[in-house]
PDB file of C-alpha atoms in Angstrom:
ATOM      1  CA  MET A  13     -19.166  -8.500 -14.294  1.00 30.00           C
ATOM      2  CA  VAL A  14     -15.421  -8.271 -14.944  1.00 31.00           C
ATOM      3  CA  THR A  15     -14.572  -7.387 -18.522  1.00 30.00           C
ATOM      4  CA  ALA A  16     -11.378  -7.657 -20.497  1.00 32.00           C
ATOM      5  CA  CYS A  17     -10.765  -3.929 -20.133  1.00 33.00           C
ATOM      6  CA  SER A  18     -11.170  -3.729 -16.332  1.00 33.00           C
ATOM      7  CA  GLY A  19      -7.737  -2.871 -14.976  1.00 36.00           C
ATOM      8  CA  VAL A  20      -5.996  -4.584 -17.932  1.00 36.00           C
ATOM      9  CA  SER A  21      -3.976  -2.679 -20.528  1.00 37.00           C
ATOM     10  CA  SER A  22      -4.256  -3.404 -24.249  1.00 37.00           C
ATOM     11  CA  GLU A  23      -0.828  -5.076 -24.112  1.00 41.00           C
ATOM     12  CA  GLU A  24      -1.876  -7.475 -21.360  1.00 41.00           C
ATOM     13  CA  PRO A  25      -4.435 -10.138 -22.337  1.00 42.00           C
ATOM     14  CA  GLY A  26      -7.216 -10.610 -19.804  1.00 45.00           C
ATOM     15  CA  PRO A  27     -10.102 -12.964 -19.169  1.00 46.00           C
ATOM     16  CA  PRO A  28     -12.799 -13.232 -21.847  1.00 47.00           C
ATOM     17  CA  ALA A  29     -15.021 -10.162 -22.152  1.00 45.00           C
ATOM     18  CA  ASN A  30     -18.084 -12.288 -21.443  1.00 44.00           C
ATOM     19  CA  PHE A  31     -16.740 -13.526 -18.120  1.00 48.00           C
ATOM     20  CA  GLU A  32     -20.046 -14.458 -16.511  1.00 77.00           C
ATOM     21  CA  LYS A  33     -19.718 -18.142 -17.437  1.00 87.00           C
ATOM     22  CA  SER A  34     -16.460 -19.124 -19.079  1.00 93.00           C
ATOM     23  CA  GLN A  35     -14.395 -22.245 -19.617  1.00 96.00           C
ATOM     24  CA  ALA A  36     -10.846 -22.420 -18.320  1.00 97.00           C
ATOM     25  CA  LEU A  37      -8.105 -24.901 -17.490  1.00 98.00           C
ATOM     26  CA  VAL A  38      -7.144 -25.396 -13.841  1.00 98.00           C
ATOM     27  CA  THR A  39      -3.371 -24.935 -13.569  1.00 98.00           C
ATOM     28  CA  TRP A  40      -2.774 -24.623  -9.809  1.00 98.00           C
ATOM     29  CA  ILE A  41      -4.601 -25.333  -6.565  1.00 98.00           C
ATOM     30  CA  GLY A  42      -3.525 -23.349  -3.531  1.00 97.00           C
ATOM     31  CA  ASP A  43      -5.885 -24.699  -0.895  1.00 96.00           C
ATOM     32  CA  GLY A  44      -9.433 -25.950  -0.481  1.00 97.00           C
ATOM     33  CA  ASP A  45     -11.017 -22.806  -1.898  1.00 98.00           C
ATOM     34  CA  THR A  46      -8.429 -21.157  -4.175  1.00 98.00           C
ATOM     35  CA  ILE A  47      -7.360 -22.157  -7.685  1.00 98.00           C
ATOM     36  CA  ASP A  48      -5.616 -20.626 -10.681  1.00 98.00           C
ATOM     37  CA  VAL A  49      -7.157 -21.023 -14.135  1.00 98.00           C
ATOM     38  CA  GLU A  50      -5.808 -20.356 -17.607  1.00 98.00           C
ATOM     39  CA  TRP A  51      -7.985 -18.923 -20.383  1.00 96.00           C
ATOM     40  CA  ASP A  52      -7.827 -19.699 -24.094  1.00 93.00           C
ATOM     41  CA  ASP A  53      -5.684 -16.609 -24.726  1.00 93.00           C
ATOM     42  CA  GLY A  54      -3.009 -17.841 -22.291  1.00 95.00           C
ATOM     43  CA  SER A  55      -3.821 -15.386 -19.505  1.00 96.00           C
ATOM     44  CA  SER A  56      -4.495 -16.616 -15.981  1.00 96.00           C
ATOM     45  CA  THR A  57      -6.735 -15.685 -13.057  1.00 96.00           C
ATOM     46  CA  THR A  58      -6.827 -16.640  -9.393  1.00 98.00           C
ATOM     47  CA  VAL A  59     -10.305 -17.859  -8.458  1.00 98.00           C
ATOM     48  CA  ARG A  60     -11.743 -17.977  -4.945  1.00 98.00           C
ATOM     49  CA  LEU A  61     -14.656 -20.386  -4.489  1.00 98.00           C
ATOM     50  CA  ILE A  62     -17.490 -18.151  -3.335  1.00 97.00           C
ATOM     51  CA  ALA A  63     -19.839 -19.095  -0.455  1.00 97.00           C
ATOM     52  CA  THR A  64     -17.260 -21.492   1.017  1.00 97.00           C
ATOM     53  CA  ASN A  65     -14.331 -21.281   3.416  1.00 96.00           C
ATOM     54  CA  SER A  66     -11.910 -24.176   3.709  1.00 96.00           C
ATOM     55  CA  PRO A  67      -9.629 -24.635   6.737  1.00 94.00           C
ATOM     56  CA  ASP A  68      -6.436 -22.592   6.764  1.00 90.00           C
ATOM     57  CA  GLN A  69      -3.124 -24.304   6.115  1.00 86.00           C
ATOM     58  CA  ASP A  70      -2.364 -24.815   9.807  1.00 85.00           C
ATOM     59  CA  GLU A  71      -5.859 -26.060  10.702  1.00 90.00           C
ATOM     60  CA  CYS A  72      -7.139 -29.617  10.773  1.00 91.00           C
ATOM     61  CA  TYR A  73      -8.736 -30.851   7.557  1.00 93.00           C
ATOM     62  CA  ALA A  74      -6.841 -28.313   5.433  1.00 95.00           C
ATOM     63  CA  ASP A  75      -4.850 -31.105   3.762  1.00 96.00           C
ATOM     64  CA  ASP A  76      -7.998 -33.140   3.129  1.00 96.00           C
ATOM     65  CA  ALA A  77      -9.677 -30.188   1.421  1.00 97.00           C
ATOM     66  CA  LEU A  78      -6.595 -29.458  -0.685  1.00 97.00           C
ATOM     67  CA  ASP A  79      -6.141 -33.109  -1.686  1.00 97.00           C
ATOM     68  CA  HIS A  80      -9.758 -33.402  -2.774  1.00 97.00           C
ATOM     69  CA  LEU A  81      -9.533 -30.331  -4.990  1.00 97.00           C
ATOM     70  CA  ILE A  82      -6.289 -31.594  -6.529  1.00 98.00           C
ATOM     71  CA  ASP A  83      -7.865 -34.985  -7.274  1.00 97.00           C
ATOM     72  CA  THR A  84     -10.988 -33.335  -8.662  1.00 97.00           C
ATOM     73  CA  LEU A  85      -9.725 -30.322 -10.604  1.00 98.00           C
ATOM     74  CA  GLN A  86      -5.999 -30.423 -11.367  1.00 97.00           C
ATOM     75  CA  ALA A  87      -5.470 -30.025 -15.139  1.00 98.00           C
ATOM     76  CA  ARG A  88      -9.247 -30.222 -15.733  1.00 98.00           C
ATOM     77  CA  THR A  89     -11.370 -27.862 -17.794  1.00 98.00           C
ATOM     78  CA  VAL A  90     -13.976 -26.161 -15.621  1.00 98.00           C
ATOM     79  CA  THR A  91     -16.781 -23.652 -15.992  1.00 97.00           C
ATOM     80  CA  VAL A  92     -16.213 -20.493 -13.974  1.00 97.00           C
ATOM     81  CA  GLU A  93     -19.316 -18.484 -13.058  1.00 96.00           C
ATOM     82  CA  ASP A  94     -18.085 -15.060 -12.010  1.00 95.00           C
ATOM     83  CA  PHE A  95     -19.425 -12.968  -9.112  1.00 95.00           C
ATOM     84  CA  GLY A  96     -16.880 -10.151  -9.098  1.00 94.00           C
ATOM     85  CA  GLU A  97     -13.688  -9.766  -7.078  1.00 94.00           C
ATOM     86  CA  ASP A  98     -12.718  -9.896  -3.417  1.00 94.00           C
ATOM     87  CA  GLN A  99     -10.490  -7.391  -1.625  1.00 91.00           C
ATOM     88  CA  PHE A 100      -7.388  -9.284  -2.774  1.00 93.00           C
ATOM     89  CA  GLY A 101      -8.272  -9.066  -6.458  1.00 94.00           C
ATOM     90  CA  ARG A 102      -9.253 -12.721  -6.739  1.00 96.00           C
ATOM     91  CA  THR A 103     -12.266 -13.639  -8.844  1.00 96.00           C
ATOM     92  CA  LEU A 104     -15.162 -14.865  -6.721  1.00 97.00           C
ATOM     93  CA  ALA A 105     -16.853 -17.687  -8.566  1.00 97.00           C
ATOM     94  CA  HIS A 106     -18.865 -20.858  -8.541  1.00 97.00           C
ATOM     95  CA  VAL A 107     -16.875 -23.571 -10.283  1.00 98.00           C
ATOM     96  CA  PHE A 108     -18.312 -26.547 -12.145  1.00 97.00           C
ATOM     97  CA  GLU A 109     -16.495 -29.633 -13.424  1.00 97.00           C
ATOM     98  CA  GLY A 110     -19.020 -31.230 -15.731  1.00 95.00           C
ATOM     99  CA  ASP A 111     -22.173 -31.684 -13.665  1.00 95.00           C
ATOM    100  CA  ARG A 112     -20.295 -31.325 -10.364  1.00 97.00           C
ATOM    101  CA  HIS A 113     -20.769 -28.058  -8.501  1.00 98.00           C
ATOM    102  CA  ILE A 114     -17.445 -27.895  -6.696  1.00 98.00           C
ATOM    103  CA  ASN A 115     -18.389 -25.223  -4.130  1.00 98.00           C
ATOM    104  CA  LEU A 116     -21.430 -27.244  -3.069  1.00 98.00           C
ATOM    105  CA  GLU A 117     -19.490 -30.508  -3.089  1.00 98.00           C
ATOM    106  CA  MET A 118     -16.772 -29.205  -0.782  1.00 98.00           C
ATOM    107  CA  VAL A 119     -19.344 -28.147   1.814  1.00 98.00           C
ATOM    108  CA  SER A 120     -21.452 -31.308   1.398  1.00 98.00           C
ATOM    109  CA  MET A 121     -18.406 -33.455   2.150  1.00 98.00           C
ATOM    110  CA  GLY A 122     -17.482 -31.449   5.230  1.00 98.00           C
ATOM    111  CA  LEU A 123     -14.293 -30.188   3.587  1.00 98.00           C
ATOM    112  CA  SER A 124     -15.274 -26.516   3.799  1.00 98.00           C
ATOM    113  CA  LEU A 125     -17.562 -24.304   5.828  1.00 97.00           C
ATOM    114  CA  ALA A 126     -20.351 -22.414   4.129  1.00 98.00           C
ATOM    115  CA  SER A 127     -20.255 -18.628   4.094  1.00 96.00           C
ATOM    116  CA  THR A 128     -23.321 -16.464   4.520  1.00 95.00           C
ATOM    117  CA  PRO A 129     -24.525 -15.999   0.935  1.00 92.00           C
ATOM    118  CA  ARG A 130     -24.783 -12.746  -0.911  1.00 92.00           C
ATOM    119  CA  ASP A 131     -28.241 -11.653  -2.000  1.00 93.00           C
ATOM    120  CA  ASP A 132     -27.292 -12.091  -5.665  1.00 93.00           C
ATOM    121  CA  ASP A 133     -25.965 -15.645  -5.239  1.00 95.00           C
ATOM    122  CA  PRO A 134     -28.554 -18.188  -6.471  1.00 95.00           C
ATOM    123  CA  TYR A 135     -26.607 -21.115  -4.991  1.00 96.00           C
ATOM    124  CA  GLY A 136     -25.964 -19.705  -1.537  1.00 95.00           C
ATOM    125  CA  ARG A 137     -28.981 -21.152   0.274  1.00 96.00           C
ATOM    126  CA  ALA A 138     -28.306 -24.624  -1.104  1.00 98.00           C
ATOM    127  CA  ILE A 139     -24.739 -24.395   0.184  1.00 98.00           C
ATOM    128  CA  LEU A 140     -25.970 -23.346   3.636  1.00 97.00           C
ATOM    129  CA  GLN A 141     -28.311 -26.349   3.634  1.00 98.00           C
ATOM    130  CA  ALA A 142     -25.413 -28.581   2.599  1.00 98.00           C
ATOM    131  CA  GLU A 143     -23.505 -27.416   5.674  1.00 98.00           C
ATOM    132  CA  ASP A 144     -26.515 -28.164   7.902  1.00 97.00           C
ATOM    133  CA  ASP A 145     -26.711 -31.659   6.447  1.00 98.00           C
ATOM    134  CA  ALA A 146     -22.977 -32.317   6.763  1.00 98.00           C
ATOM    135  CA  HIS A 147     -23.027 -31.123  10.375  1.00 96.00           C
ATOM    136  CA  ALA A 148     -26.046 -33.295  11.210  1.00 96.00           C
ATOM    137  CA  GLN A 149     -24.368 -36.333   9.658  1.00 97.00           C
ATOM    138  CA  GLY A 150     -21.011 -35.644  11.313  1.00 94.00           C
ATOM    139  CA  VAL A 151     -19.016 -35.877   8.085  1.00 96.00           C
ATOM    140  CA  GLY A 152     -15.614 -34.389   7.364  1.00 96.00           C
ATOM    141  CA  LEU A 153     -14.556 -31.598   9.685  1.00 94.00           C
ATOM    142  CA  TRP A 154     -17.858 -32.026  11.573  1.00 94.00           C
ATOM    143  CA  SER A 155     -16.812 -35.455  12.785  1.00 91.00           C
ATOM    144  CA  ALA A 156     -16.104 -35.702  16.511  1.00 86.00           C
ATOM    145  CA  THR A 157     -12.780 -37.356  15.660  1.00 86.00           C
ATOM    146  CA  ALA A 158     -11.896 -35.266  12.593  1.00 86.00           C
ATOM    147  CA  CYS A 159      -8.948 -33.568  14.238  1.00 88.00           C
ATOM    148  CA  GLY A 160      -7.500 -36.604  15.945  1.00 78.00           C
ATOM    149  CA  SER A 161      -8.142 -35.831  19.599  1.00 67.00           C
ATOM    150  CA  GLY A 162     -10.982 -38.254  20.138  1.00 65.00           C
ATOM    151  CA  PRO A 163     -14.607 -37.415  20.967  1.00 65.00           C
ATOM    152  CA  VAL A 164     -15.664 -33.977  22.116  1.00 74.00           C
ATOM    153  CA  PRO A 165     -16.294 -33.581  25.847  1.00 76.00           C
ATOM    154  CA  ASP A 166     -19.425 -35.387  27.008  1.00 73.00           C
ATOM    155  CA  VAL A 167     -21.322 -32.200  27.796  1.00 75.00           C
ATOM    156  CA  ASP A 168     -24.052 -30.216  26.126  1.00 81.00           C
ATOM    157  CA  PHE A 169     -22.237 -27.008  25.234  1.00 83.00           C
ATOM    158  CA  GLU A 170     -24.204 -24.289  23.521  1.00 87.00           C
ATOM    159  CA  VAL A 171     -23.267 -21.154  21.617  1.00 90.00           C
ATOM    160  CA  SER A 172     -26.123 -18.698  21.394  1.00 88.00           C
ATOM    161  CA  GLY A 173     -26.687 -15.126  20.370  1.00 85.00           C
ATOM    162  CA  SER A 174     -26.799 -12.475  23.050  1.00 86.00           C
ATOM    163  CA  VAL A 175     -26.386  -9.196  21.140  1.00 93.00           C
ATOM    164  CA  ILE A 176     -25.026  -9.530  17.624  1.00 93.00           C
ATOM    165  CA  ASN A 177     -26.015  -6.148  16.204  1.00 93.00           C
ATOM    166  CA  PRO A 178     -26.136  -3.539  18.974  1.00 94.00           C
ATOM    167  CA  ALA A 179     -27.231   0.008  18.227  1.00 94.00           C
ATOM    168  CA  GLY A 180     -24.535   2.289  16.901  1.00 93.00           C
ATOM    169  CA  PRO A 181     -21.554   1.932  14.533  1.00 94.00           C
ATOM    170  CA  ASP A 182     -20.185  -1.603  14.926  1.00 94.00           C
ATOM    171  CA  ASP A 183     -16.598  -0.665  15.776  1.00 93.00           C
ATOM    172  CA  GLU A 184     -17.761   1.805  18.429  1.00 95.00           C
ATOM    173  CA  VAL A 185     -19.883  -0.651  20.440  1.00 95.00           C
ATOM    174  CA  LEU A 186     -17.572  -3.655  20.638  1.00 97.00           C
ATOM    175  CA  ASP A 187     -18.346  -4.231  24.314  1.00 96.00           C
ATOM    176  CA  ALA A 188     -22.064  -4.562  23.460  1.00 96.00           C
ATOM    177  CA  GLU A 189     -21.527  -7.072  20.625  1.00 96.00           C
ATOM    178  CA  MET A 190     -21.421 -10.489  22.309  1.00 95.00           C
ATOM    179  CA  VAL A 191     -22.261 -14.166  22.232  1.00 95.00           C
ATOM    180  CA  GLU A 192     -22.913 -16.548  25.113  1.00 95.00           C
ATOM    181  CA  ILE A 193     -21.268 -19.914  25.821  1.00 94.00           C
ATOM    182  CA  ARG A 194     -23.263 -22.254  28.066  1.00 93.00           C
ATOM    183  CA  ASN A 195     -22.342 -25.560  29.667  1.00 93.00           C
ATOM    184  CA  GLY A 196     -25.527 -27.623  29.601  1.00 90.00           C
ATOM    185  CA  GLY A 197     -23.781 -30.768  30.787  1.00 89.00           C
ATOM    186  CA  PRO A 198     -23.560 -32.474  34.170  1.00 91.00           C
ATOM    187  CA  ARG A 199     -19.960 -31.629  35.092  1.00 90.00           C
ATOM    188  CA  ASP A 200     -17.325 -28.902  35.174  1.00 93.00           C
ATOM    189  CA  ILE A 201     -15.248 -28.412  32.071  1.00 92.00           C
ATOM    190  CA  SER A 202     -12.128 -26.347  31.460  1.00 94.00           C
ATOM    191  CA  LEU A 203     -12.153 -24.138  28.376  1.00 95.00           C
ATOM    192  CA  ALA A 204      -8.433 -23.380  28.568  1.00 94.00           C
ATOM    193  CA  GLY A 205      -7.082 -23.139  25.026  1.00 94.00           C
ATOM    194  CA  TRP A 206     -10.498 -23.525  23.406  1.00 95.00           C
ATOM    195  CA  ILE A 207     -11.351 -21.318  20.429  1.00 95.00           C
ATOM    196  CA  LEU A 208     -14.435 -19.279  19.560  1.00 96.00           C
ATOM    197  CA  ARG A 209     -14.473 -18.211  15.918  1.00 96.00           C
ATOM    198  CA  ASP A 210     -16.679 -16.825  13.186  1.00 96.00           C
ATOM    199  CA  GLU A 211     -17.230 -18.285   9.702  1.00 95.00           C
ATOM    200  CA  SER A 212     -14.296 -16.359   8.242  1.00 91.00           C
ATOM    201  CA  THR A 213     -10.591 -16.998   8.640  1.00 81.00           C
ATOM    202  CA  ARG A 214     -10.155 -13.624  10.332  1.00 89.00           C
ATOM    203  CA  ASN A 215     -11.569 -13.700  13.862  1.00 95.00           C
ATOM    204  CA  ARG A 216     -10.471 -16.109  16.628  1.00 96.00           C
ATOM    205  CA  PHE A 217     -10.940 -15.841  20.388  1.00 97.00           C
ATOM    206  CA  ARG A 218      -8.677 -18.044  22.520  1.00 96.00           C
ATOM    207  CA  PHE A 219      -9.820 -18.786  26.039  1.00 96.00           C
ATOM    208  CA  GLY A 220      -7.429 -18.537  28.942  1.00 94.00           C
ATOM    209  CA  THR A 221      -8.058 -20.267  32.247  1.00 93.00           C
ATOM    210  CA  LEU A 222     -11.819 -20.690  32.510  1.00 95.00           C
ATOM    211  CA  VAL A 223     -13.909 -23.436  34.080  1.00 96.00           C
ATOM    212  CA  LEU A 224     -17.662 -23.555  33.565  1.00 95.00           C
ATOM    213  CA  GLY A 225     -19.767 -25.608  35.911  1.00 95.00           C
ATOM    214  CA  PRO A 226     -23.025 -27.329  34.966  1.00 94.00           C
ATOM    215  CA  GLY A 227     -25.538 -24.759  33.769  1.00 93.00           C
ATOM    216  CA  GLU A 228     -23.048 -21.887  33.895  1.00 95.00           C
ATOM    217  CA  SER A 229     -22.619 -19.410  31.057  1.00 94.00           C
ATOM    218  CA  TRP A 230     -19.896 -17.064  29.909  1.00 96.00           C
ATOM    219  CA  VAL A 231     -20.377 -14.062  27.635  1.00 96.00           C
ATOM    220  CA  VAL A 232     -17.638 -13.084  25.192  1.00 97.00           C
ATOM    221  CA  SER A 233     -17.804  -9.550  23.811  1.00 97.00           C
ATOM    222  CA  SER A 234     -15.947  -8.312  20.765  1.00 97.00           C
ATOM    223  CA  ALA A 235     -14.006  -5.919  23.020  1.00 97.00           C
ATOM    224  CA  ASP A 236     -12.556  -8.691  25.203  1.00 97.00           C
ATOM    225  CA  PRO A 237      -8.807  -9.334  25.127  1.00 95.00           C
ATOM    226  CA  GLY A 238      -8.104 -12.687  23.525  1.00 95.00           C
ATOM    227  CA  TRP A 239      -9.451 -11.933  20.056  1.00 97.00           C
ATOM    228  CA  GLU A 240      -7.196 -12.260  17.024  1.00 95.00           C
ATOM    229  CA  PRO A 241      -6.752  -9.751  15.454  1.00 94.00           C
ATOM    230  CA  GLY A 242      -8.975  -7.854  17.900  1.00 94.00           C
ATOM    231  CA  GLU A 243     -10.182  -4.260  18.168  1.00 92.00           C
ATOM    232  CA  SER A 244     -12.828  -4.726  15.462  1.00 94.00           C
ATOM    233  CA  SER A 245     -16.370  -5.971  15.056  1.00 96.00           C
ATOM    234  CA  VAL A 246     -16.519  -9.784  14.891  1.00 96.00           C
ATOM    235  CA  TRP A 247     -20.052 -10.809  13.977  1.00 96.00           C
ATOM    236  CA  ASN A 248     -21.590  -9.857  10.631  1.00 94.00           C
ATOM    237  CA  ASN A 249     -24.960  -8.168  10.988  1.00 93.00           C
ATOM    238  CA  ASP A 250     -26.489  -9.954   7.997  1.00 92.00           C
ATOM    239  CA  GLY A 251     -25.550 -13.512   9.000  1.00 94.00           C
ATOM    240  CA  ASP A 252     -22.585 -15.441  10.357  1.00 96.00           C
ATOM    241  CA  MET A 253     -21.657 -18.573  12.282  1.00 95.00           C
ATOM    242  CA  ALA A 254     -20.104 -19.061  15.718  1.00 95.00           C
ATOM    243  CA  LEU A 255     -18.009 -22.172  16.301  1.00 95.00           C
ATOM    244  CA  LEU A 256     -16.665 -23.365  19.641  1.00 94.00           C
ATOM    245  CA  GLN A 257     -13.643 -25.599  19.103  1.00 93.00           C
ATOM    246  CA  LEU A 258     -11.086 -27.572  21.066  1.00 92.00           C
ATOM    247  CA  PRO A 259      -7.491 -26.359  20.670  1.00 90.00           C
ATOM    248  CA  ASP A 260      -6.929 -28.857  17.828  1.00 90.00           C
ATOM    249  CA  GLY A 261      -9.986 -27.646  15.902  1.00 90.00           C
ATOM    250  CA  THR A 262     -12.532 -30.290  16.914  1.00 91.00           C
ATOM    251  CA  VAL A 263     -15.981 -28.661  16.827  1.00 92.00           C
ATOM    252  CA  VAL A 264     -17.771 -28.675  20.188  1.00 92.00           C
ATOM    253  CA  ALA A 265     -20.727 -26.428  19.329  1.00 92.00           C
ATOM    254  CA  ARG A 266     -22.052 -24.510  16.337  1.00 93.00           C
ATOM    255  CA  TRP A 267     -24.555 -21.703  15.992  1.00 94.00           C
ATOM    256  CA  ARG A 268     -25.531 -20.051  12.709  1.00 94.00           C
ATOM    257  CA  TYR A 269     -27.791 -17.052  12.376  1.00 92.00           C
TER     258      TYR A 269
END
């Protein structure tokens, strides 16, 4: 719980002392998972919607996610349920506008990805299920035409776990941490420019020249050149998601563990 005295001097008003569930006015929306709210005392807080991850500004569907939050929350009074802070000092929270659970709604509509839930998050499993449903229905960013390039290649690509949590400290066994990409379709396909990513906005692997024939597989380790930013563990040990995408962001395959 964040209290009014945590990192705030007596001259600087802070969020209400009982911050667990508090009402606030939405004053700014930065993207599909970040808002600013103003409290009754005039102070403000940046809130990050927990258990979700909307597309970055330069990714497809980022504008759709932002527009929906603006239409839904701008200048509205919301309930903020606090779950602490992230590494950037933003409040992690579930946000409700009346009976609408905004975090859940964004994922249900295919406007955001789910994030592996924390153990203390009572809504996390429902949000994961909402992502499963949105993916199965092909809504929002899960649509084969969401990013404007047309349908995904007519092949049965798979992303599957090989070794996600090898023995030893994660950053010391990067070459043993790996996932497998398999072409289950009937023809060759070039992966040049394709992207393999995790559920966060941090890790992206960009394929160079690579052609996989029918039934062929390719293993990508966390030590391989091509990762952005690279030189660090990619896959969370307690749950994550691997996405294989076309260069424009169209999802070809998804695997969550």
